[in-house]
Short mmCIF file of C-alpha atoms in Angstrom, two decimals:
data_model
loop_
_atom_site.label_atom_id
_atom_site.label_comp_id
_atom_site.label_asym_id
_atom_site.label_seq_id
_atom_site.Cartn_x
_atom_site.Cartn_y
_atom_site.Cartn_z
CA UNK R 1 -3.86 -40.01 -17.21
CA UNK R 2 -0.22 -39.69 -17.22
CA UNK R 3 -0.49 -37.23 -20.22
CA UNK R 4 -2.55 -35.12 -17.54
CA UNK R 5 -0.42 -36.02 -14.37
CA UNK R 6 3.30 -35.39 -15.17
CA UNK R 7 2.95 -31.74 -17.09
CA UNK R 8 -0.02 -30.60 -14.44
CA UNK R 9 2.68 -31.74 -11.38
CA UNK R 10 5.83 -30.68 -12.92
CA UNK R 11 4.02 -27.00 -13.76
CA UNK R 12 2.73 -27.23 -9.95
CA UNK R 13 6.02 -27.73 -8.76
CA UNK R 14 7.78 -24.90 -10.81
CA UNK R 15 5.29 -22.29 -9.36
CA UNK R 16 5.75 -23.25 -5.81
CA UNK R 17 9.84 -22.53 -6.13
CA UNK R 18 8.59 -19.34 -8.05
CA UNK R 19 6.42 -18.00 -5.74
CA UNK R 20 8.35 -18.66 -2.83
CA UNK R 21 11.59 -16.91 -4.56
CA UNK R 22 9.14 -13.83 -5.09
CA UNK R 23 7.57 -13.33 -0.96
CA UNK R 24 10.47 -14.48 0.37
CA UNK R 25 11.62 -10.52 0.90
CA UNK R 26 8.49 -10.05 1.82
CA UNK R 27 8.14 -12.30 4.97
CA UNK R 28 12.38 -11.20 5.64
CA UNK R 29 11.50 -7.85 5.29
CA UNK R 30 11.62 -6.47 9.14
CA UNK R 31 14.62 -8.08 9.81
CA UNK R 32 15.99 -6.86 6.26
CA UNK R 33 15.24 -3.20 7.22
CA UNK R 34 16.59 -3.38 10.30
CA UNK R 35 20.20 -4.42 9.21
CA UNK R 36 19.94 -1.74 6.03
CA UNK R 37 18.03 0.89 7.81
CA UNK R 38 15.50 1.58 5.31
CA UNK R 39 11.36 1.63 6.28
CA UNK R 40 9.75 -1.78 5.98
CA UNK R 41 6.77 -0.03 3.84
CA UNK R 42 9.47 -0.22 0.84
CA UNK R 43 8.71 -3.85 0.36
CA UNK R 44 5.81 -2.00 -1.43
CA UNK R 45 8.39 -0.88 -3.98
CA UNK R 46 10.47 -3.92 -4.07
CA UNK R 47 7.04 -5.66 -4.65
CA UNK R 48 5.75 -2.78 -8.02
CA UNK R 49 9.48 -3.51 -9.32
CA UNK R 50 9.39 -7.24 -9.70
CA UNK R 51 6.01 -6.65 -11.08
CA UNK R 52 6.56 -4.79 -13.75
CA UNK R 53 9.85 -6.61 -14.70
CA UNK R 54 7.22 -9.77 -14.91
CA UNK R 55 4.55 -7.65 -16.70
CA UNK R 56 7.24 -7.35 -19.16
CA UNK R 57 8.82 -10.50 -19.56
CA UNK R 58 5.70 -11.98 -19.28
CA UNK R 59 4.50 -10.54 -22.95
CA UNK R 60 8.52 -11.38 -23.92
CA UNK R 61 8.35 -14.59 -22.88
CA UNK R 62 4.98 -15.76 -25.65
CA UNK R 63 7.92 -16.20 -28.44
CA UNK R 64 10.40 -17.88 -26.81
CA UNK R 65 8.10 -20.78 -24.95
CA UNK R 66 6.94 -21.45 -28.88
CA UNK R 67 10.55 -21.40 -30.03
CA UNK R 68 12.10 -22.84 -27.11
CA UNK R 69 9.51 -24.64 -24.94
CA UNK R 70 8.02 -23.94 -22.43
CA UNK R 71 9.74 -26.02 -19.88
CA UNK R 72 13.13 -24.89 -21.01
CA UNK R 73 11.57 -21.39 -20.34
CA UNK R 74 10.62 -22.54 -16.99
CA UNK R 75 14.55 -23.32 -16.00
CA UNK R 76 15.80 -20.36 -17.20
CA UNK R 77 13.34 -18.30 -14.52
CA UNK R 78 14.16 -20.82 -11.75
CA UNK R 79 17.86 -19.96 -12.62
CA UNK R 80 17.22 -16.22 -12.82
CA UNK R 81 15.07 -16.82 -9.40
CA UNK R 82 18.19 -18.38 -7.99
CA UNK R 83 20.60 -15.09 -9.26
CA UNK R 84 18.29 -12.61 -7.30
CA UNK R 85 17.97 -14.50 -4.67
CA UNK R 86 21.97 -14.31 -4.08
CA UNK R 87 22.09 -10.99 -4.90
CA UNK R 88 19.78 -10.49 -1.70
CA UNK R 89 21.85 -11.98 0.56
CA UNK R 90 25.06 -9.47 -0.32
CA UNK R 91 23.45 -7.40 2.44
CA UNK R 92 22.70 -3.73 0.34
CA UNK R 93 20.45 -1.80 -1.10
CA UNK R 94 21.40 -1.91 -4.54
CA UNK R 95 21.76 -5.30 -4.43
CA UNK R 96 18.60 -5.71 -2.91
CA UNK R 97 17.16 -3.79 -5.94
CA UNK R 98 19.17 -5.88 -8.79
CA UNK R 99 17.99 -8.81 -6.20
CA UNK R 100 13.38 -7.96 -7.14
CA UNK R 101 14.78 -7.25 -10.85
CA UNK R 102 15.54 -11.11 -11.18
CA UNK R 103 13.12 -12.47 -9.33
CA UNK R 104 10.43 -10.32 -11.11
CA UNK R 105 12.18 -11.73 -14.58
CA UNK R 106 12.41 -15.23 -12.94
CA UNK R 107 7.96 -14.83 -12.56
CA UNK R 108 6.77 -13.18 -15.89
CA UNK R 109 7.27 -16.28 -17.81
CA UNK R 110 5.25 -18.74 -15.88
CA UNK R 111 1.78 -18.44 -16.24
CA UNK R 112 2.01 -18.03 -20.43
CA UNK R 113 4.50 -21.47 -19.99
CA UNK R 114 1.96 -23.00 -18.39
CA UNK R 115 -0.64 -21.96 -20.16
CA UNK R 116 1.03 -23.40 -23.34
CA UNK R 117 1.49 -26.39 -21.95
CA UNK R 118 -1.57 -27.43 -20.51
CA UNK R 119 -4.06 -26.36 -23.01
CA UNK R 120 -2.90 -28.51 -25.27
CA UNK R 121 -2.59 -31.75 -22.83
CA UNK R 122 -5.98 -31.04 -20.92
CA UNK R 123 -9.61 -31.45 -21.92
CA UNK R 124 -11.37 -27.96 -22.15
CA UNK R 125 -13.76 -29.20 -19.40
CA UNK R 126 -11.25 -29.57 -16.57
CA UNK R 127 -9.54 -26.25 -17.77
CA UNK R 128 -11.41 -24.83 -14.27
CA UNK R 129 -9.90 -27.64 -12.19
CA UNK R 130 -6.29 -27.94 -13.63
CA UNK R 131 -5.48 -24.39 -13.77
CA UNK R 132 -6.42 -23.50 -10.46
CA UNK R 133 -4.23 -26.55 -9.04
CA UNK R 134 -1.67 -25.50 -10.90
CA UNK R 135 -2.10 -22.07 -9.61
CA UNK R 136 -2.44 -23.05 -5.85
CA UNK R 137 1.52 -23.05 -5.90
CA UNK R 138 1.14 -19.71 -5.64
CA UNK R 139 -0.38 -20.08 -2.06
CA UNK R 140 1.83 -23.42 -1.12
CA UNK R 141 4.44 -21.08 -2.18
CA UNK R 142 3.91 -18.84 0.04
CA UNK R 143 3.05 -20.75 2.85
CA UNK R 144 5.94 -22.76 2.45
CA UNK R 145 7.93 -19.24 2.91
CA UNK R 146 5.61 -18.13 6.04
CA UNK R 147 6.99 -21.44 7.64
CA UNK R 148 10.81 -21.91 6.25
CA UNK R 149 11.98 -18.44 6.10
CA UNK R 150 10.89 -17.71 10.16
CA UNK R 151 13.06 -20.60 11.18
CA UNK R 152 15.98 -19.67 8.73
CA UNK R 153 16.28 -16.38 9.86
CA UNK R 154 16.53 -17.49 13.59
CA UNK R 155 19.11 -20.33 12.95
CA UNK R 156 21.01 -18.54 9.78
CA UNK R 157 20.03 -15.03 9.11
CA UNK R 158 18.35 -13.57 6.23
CA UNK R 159 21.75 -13.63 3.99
CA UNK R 160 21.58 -17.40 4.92
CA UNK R 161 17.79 -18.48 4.31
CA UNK R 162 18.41 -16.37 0.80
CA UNK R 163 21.34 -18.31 0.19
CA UNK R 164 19.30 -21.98 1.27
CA UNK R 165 16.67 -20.46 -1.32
CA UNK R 166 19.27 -19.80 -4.04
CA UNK R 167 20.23 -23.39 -3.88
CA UNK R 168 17.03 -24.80 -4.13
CA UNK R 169 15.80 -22.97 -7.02
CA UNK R 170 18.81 -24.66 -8.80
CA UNK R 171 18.23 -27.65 -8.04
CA UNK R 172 14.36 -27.42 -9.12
CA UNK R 173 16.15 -26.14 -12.70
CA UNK R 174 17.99 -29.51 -13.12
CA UNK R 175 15.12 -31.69 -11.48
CA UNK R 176 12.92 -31.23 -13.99
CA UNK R 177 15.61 -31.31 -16.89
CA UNK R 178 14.45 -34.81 -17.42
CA UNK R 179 10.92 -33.98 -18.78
CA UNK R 180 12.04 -31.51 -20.88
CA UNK R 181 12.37 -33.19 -23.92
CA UNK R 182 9.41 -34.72 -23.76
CA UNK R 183 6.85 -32.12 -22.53
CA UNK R 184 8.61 -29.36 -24.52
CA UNK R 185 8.33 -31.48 -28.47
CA UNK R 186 4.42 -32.27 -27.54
CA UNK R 187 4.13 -28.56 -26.07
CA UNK R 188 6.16 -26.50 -28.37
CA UNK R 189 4.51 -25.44 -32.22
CA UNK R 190 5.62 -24.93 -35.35
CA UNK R 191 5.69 -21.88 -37.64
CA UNK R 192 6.56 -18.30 -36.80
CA UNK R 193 4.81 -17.06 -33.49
CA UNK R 194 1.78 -14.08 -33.53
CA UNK R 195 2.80 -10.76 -32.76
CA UNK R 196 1.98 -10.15 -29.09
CA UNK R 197 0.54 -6.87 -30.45
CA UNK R 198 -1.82 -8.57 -32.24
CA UNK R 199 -2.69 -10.23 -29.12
CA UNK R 200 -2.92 -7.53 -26.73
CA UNK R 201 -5.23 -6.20 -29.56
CA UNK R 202 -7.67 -9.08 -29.51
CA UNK R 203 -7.43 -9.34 -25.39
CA UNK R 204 -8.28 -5.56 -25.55
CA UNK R 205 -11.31 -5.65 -28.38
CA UNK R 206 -12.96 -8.87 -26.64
CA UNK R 207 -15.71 -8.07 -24.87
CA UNK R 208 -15.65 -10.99 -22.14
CA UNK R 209 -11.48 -11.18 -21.78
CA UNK R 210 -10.95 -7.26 -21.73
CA UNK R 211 -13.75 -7.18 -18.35
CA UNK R 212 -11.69 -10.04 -16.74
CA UNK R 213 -8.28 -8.72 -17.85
CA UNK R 214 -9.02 -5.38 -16.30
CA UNK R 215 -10.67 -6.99 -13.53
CA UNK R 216 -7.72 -9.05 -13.04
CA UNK R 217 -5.61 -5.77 -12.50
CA UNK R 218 -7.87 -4.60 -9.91
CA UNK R 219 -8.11 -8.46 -8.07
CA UNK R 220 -4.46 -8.40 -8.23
CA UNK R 221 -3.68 -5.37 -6.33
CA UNK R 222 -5.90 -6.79 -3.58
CA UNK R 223 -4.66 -10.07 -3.56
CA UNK R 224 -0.60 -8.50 -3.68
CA UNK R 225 -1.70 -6.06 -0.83
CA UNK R 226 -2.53 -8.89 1.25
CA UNK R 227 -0.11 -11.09 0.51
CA UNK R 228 2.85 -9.13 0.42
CA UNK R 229 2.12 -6.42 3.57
CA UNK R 230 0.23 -9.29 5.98
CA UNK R 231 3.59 -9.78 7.85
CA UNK R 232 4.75 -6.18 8.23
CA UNK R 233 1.22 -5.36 8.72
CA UNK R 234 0.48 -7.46 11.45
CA UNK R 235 3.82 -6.98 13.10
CA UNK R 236 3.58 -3.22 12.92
CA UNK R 237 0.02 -2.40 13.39
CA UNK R 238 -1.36 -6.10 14.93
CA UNK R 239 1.53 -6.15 17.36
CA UNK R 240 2.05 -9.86 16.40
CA UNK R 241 5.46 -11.66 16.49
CA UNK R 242 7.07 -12.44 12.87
CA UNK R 243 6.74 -15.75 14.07
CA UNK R 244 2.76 -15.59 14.52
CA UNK R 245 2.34 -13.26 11.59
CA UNK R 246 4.16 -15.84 8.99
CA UNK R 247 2.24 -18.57 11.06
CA UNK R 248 -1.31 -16.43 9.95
CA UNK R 249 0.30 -16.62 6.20
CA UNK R 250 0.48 -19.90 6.12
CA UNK R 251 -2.66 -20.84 7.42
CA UNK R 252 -4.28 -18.23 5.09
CA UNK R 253 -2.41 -19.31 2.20
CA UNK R 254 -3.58 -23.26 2.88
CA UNK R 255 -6.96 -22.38 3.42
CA UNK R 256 -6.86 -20.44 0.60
CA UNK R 257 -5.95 -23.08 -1.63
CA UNK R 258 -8.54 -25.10 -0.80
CA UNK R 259 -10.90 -22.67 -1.78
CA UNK R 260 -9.05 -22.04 -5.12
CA UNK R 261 -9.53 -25.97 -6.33
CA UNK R 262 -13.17 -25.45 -5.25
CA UNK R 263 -13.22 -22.67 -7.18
CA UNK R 264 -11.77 -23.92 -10.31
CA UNK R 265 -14.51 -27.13 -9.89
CA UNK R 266 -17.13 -24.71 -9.64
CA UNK R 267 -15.87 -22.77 -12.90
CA UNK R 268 -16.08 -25.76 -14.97
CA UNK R 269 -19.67 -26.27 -14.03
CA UNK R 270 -21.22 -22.60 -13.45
CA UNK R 271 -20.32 -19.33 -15.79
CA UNK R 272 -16.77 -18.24 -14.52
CA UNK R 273 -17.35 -14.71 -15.38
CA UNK R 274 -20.55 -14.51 -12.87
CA UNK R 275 -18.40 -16.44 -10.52
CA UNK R 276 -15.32 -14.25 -10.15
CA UNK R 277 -17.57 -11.48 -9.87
CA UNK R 278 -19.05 -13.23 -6.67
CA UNK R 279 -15.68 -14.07 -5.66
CA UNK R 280 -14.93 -10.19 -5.67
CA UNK R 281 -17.73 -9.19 -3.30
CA UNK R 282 -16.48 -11.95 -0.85
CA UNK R 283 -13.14 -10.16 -1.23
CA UNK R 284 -14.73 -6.99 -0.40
CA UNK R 285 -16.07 -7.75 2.77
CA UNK R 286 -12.92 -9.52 3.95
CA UNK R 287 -10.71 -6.46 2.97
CA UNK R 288 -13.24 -4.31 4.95
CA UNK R 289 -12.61 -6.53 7.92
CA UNK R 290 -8.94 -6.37 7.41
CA UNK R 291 -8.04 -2.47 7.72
CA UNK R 292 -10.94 -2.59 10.87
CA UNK R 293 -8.26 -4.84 12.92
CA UNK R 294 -6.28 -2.94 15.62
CA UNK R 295 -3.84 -3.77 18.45
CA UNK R 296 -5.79 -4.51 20.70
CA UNK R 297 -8.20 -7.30 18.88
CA UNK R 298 -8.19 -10.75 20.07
CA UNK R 299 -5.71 -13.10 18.32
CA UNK R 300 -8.46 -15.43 17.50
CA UNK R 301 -9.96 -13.02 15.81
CA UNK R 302 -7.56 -12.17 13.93
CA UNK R 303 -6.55 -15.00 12.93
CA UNK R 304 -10.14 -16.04 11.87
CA UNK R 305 -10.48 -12.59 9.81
CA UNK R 306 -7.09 -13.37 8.09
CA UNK R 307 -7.97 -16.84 7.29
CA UNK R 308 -11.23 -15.35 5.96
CA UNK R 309 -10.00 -12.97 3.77
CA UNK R 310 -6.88 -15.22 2.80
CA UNK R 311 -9.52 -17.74 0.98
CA UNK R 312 -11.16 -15.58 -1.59
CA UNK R 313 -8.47 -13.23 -2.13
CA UNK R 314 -5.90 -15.95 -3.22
CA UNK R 315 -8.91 -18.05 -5.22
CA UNK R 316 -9.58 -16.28 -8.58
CA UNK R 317 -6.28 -16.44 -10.56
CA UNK R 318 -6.60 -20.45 -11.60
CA UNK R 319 -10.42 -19.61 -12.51
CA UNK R 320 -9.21 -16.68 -14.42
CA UNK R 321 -6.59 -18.24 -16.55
CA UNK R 322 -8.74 -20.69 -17.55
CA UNK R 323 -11.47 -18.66 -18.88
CA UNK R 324 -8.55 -16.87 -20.61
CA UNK R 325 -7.36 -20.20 -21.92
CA UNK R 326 -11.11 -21.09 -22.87
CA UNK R 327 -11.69 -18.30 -25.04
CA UNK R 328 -8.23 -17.77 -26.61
CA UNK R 329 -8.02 -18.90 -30.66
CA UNK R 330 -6.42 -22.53 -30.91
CA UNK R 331 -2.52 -22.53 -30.63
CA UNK R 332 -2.81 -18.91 -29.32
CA UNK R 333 -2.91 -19.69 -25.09
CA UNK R 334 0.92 -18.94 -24.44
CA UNK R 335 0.72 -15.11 -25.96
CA UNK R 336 -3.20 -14.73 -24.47
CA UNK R 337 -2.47 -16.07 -21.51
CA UNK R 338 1.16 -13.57 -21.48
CA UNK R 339 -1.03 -10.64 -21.92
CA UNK R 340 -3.68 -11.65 -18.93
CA UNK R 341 -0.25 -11.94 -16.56
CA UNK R 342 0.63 -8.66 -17.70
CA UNK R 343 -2.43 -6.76 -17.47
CA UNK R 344 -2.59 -8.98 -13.81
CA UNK R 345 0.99 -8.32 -13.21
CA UNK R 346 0.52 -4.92 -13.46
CA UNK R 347 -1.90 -4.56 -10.84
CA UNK R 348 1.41 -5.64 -8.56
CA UNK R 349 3.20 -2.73 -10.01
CA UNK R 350 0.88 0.11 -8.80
CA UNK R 351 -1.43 -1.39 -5.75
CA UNK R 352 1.43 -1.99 -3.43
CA UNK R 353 3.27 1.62 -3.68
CA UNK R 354 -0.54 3.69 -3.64
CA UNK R 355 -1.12 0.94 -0.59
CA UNK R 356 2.15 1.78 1.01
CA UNK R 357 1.41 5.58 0.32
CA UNK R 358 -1.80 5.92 2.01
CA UNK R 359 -0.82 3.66 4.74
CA UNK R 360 2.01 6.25 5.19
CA UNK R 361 0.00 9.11 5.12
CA UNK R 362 -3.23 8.67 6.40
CA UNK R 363 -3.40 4.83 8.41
CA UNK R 364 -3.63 1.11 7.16
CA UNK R 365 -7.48 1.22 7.46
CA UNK R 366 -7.67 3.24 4.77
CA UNK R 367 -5.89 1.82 2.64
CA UNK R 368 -7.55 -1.17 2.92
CA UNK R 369 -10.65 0.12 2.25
CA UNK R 370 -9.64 2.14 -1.19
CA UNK R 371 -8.59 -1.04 -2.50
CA UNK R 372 -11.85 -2.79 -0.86
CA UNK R 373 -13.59 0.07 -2.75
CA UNK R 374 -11.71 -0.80 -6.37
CA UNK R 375 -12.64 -5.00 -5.92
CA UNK R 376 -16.20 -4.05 -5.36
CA UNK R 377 -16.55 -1.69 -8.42
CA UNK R 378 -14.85 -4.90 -10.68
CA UNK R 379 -17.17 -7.52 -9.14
CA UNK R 380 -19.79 -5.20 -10.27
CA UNK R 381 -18.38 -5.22 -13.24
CA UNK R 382 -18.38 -8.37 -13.95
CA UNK R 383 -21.27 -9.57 -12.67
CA UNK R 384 -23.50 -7.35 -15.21
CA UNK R 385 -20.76 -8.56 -17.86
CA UNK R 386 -21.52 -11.95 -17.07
CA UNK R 387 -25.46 -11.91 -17.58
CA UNK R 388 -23.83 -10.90 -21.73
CA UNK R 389 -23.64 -13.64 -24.49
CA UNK R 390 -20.26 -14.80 -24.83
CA UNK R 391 -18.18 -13.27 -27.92
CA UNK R 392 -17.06 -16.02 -29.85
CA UNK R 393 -13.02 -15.97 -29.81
#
């Protein structure tokens, strides 16, 4: 059990800091634009650049976490979290920008480290179950922001709660310095590493992972949408407080994990593929009932509408990885898994801006329902892939 325990916790843990380093401009944002004078919609571009940093470091990353380990990987991103996040707090634009460039490098790297970890310490059975809890530090992440970063800003500022974050992301770094040694010799291989080429190759020419790495792409931009315009969306369009809209995050983000573990349970029982799928019609509807909210609804329906949509949109990723794990050759999960973040990662690069750009230009609703439009044509797509025998990897 402790063979299970210690890596699945100590993974766990790293993606909470992560994710929390990478909304925390997010959930700052209106107060952020305010002091730098620049439209609150540009978290949409903040968001596409730490995206596509991660795409890219994510596919970097596969040789190092053999070389390296993957755990030594992991405290070099909680370090380069920590850099950005001081860079935020020197209060300008530019820095702000070099700020999303090293959190973005700070997130590639996770999901392959983890990946390369835990398919070698966990049964292929509970792949379902173990990589959606490790993935549900995604939403405690966030949560955890929707509640901190609201009461740092009123008792230190934004340069202050960036500062607090800084700190912490340290400290995770030299927490887990203890388990290093240990997780990274059972973790890390031997011999020279594949070419991630060869890998994006195989990801691309499989007939199951290229329908869930594309679909991935399109779940992503949904799921990023959500996540990182909920505050300014609510606070703009909702009329909500910052207060009530980060308090709507975190509940959405809790509710959401519970339905992720359930999620991954299910996968190791029922075919994931036909699953996700499902999951992408549920994501459909609650998108729909998103961009149909206006000023004037009742809070409690908002809130049960965000809530809602909150628990499928955040649920897929754990169920995801580990069909990606499940079909990837043996010894091969770091660089598979490296290409699935980047084709998912990706997804965060252009959803956001297009989201921000029709919001802009025409109204929230409809951007909402273009991307409610793109979810439903991938849960299409994968439910017909689904009813396919599997390729064997």
């Amino acid at each position: 059990m402790k063979r299970v325990i210690i890596p699945v916790a100590s993974m766990l843990a790293i993606q909470v800091m992560i994710s929390l380093s990478v909304i925390s401009l997010s959930v700052m944002m209106p107060e952020v634009a305010r002091d730098l004078a620049i439209d609150p919609k540009l978290v949409g571009i903040f968001t596409a650049i730490i995206y596509a940093v991660a795409a890219s470091m994510a596919l970097a990353a596969a040789g190092p976490i053999v070389r390296l380990g993957a755990v030594r990987v992991c405290q070099a991103a909680l370090l380069m979290a920590a850099i950005g996040l001081a860079f935020n707090a020197v209060s300008a634009v530019a820095a702000t920008v070099v700020a999303v460039i090293f959190i973005g490098a700070a997130q590639g790297p996770i999901n392959p480290a983890s990946a390369h970890v835990l398919s070698q310490r966990v049964p292929r059975e509970y792949f379902g179950m173990v990589f959606s809890l490790k993935q549900t530090g995604v939403p405690i992440g966030f949560g955890l922001a929707g509640i901190i970063f609201p009461f740092l800003l009123s008792e230190i500022g934004w340069r202050g709660a960036s500062l607090v974050a800084a700190g912490t992301a340290i400290l995770a770094a030299l927490i887990v310095e203890p388990l290093r040694p240990s997780l990274d010799v059972v973790a890390t291989t031997r011999g020279p590493a594949k070419s991630i080429w060869k890998s994006i190759r195989f990801v691309l020419g499989h007939p199951q992972l290229r329908v869930l790495g594309w679909s991935a792409f399109i779940y992503v931009v949904a799921q990023h949408t959500f996540t990182f315009y909920l505050v300014t969306y609510l606070y703009e369009h909702c009329r909500l407080s910052i207060a009530e809209a980060g308090a709507l995050l975190t509940l959405s983000q809790l509710v959401g994990t519970g339905v992720r573990l359930v999620s991954g349970g299910a996968g190791d029982r029922f075919p994931r593929m036909a699953l996700l799928g499902w999951t992408g019609i549920g994501m459909t509807v609650g998108c729909i009932a998103t961009g149909l909210l206006e000023a004037d609804t009742p809070f409690w329906l908002i809130s049960l509408v965000v809530m809602g949509y909150g628990s499928v949109v955040i649920s897929w990723n754990g169920t995801s990885q580990a069909e990606f794990a499940h079909l990837s050759p043996p010894g091969e999960a770091a660089p598979i898994a490296a290409v699935q973040t980047a084709l998912a990662f990706s997804g965060a690069v252009f959803g956001p801006p297009i989201f921000a750009l029709i919001a802009s230009m025409v109204s929230y609703r409809m951007a909402f329902f273009a991307v409610a439009a793109c979810v439903f044509g991938a849960a299409i797509w994968q439910i017909i892939a689904a009813r396919r025998p599997v390729a064997g990897a």
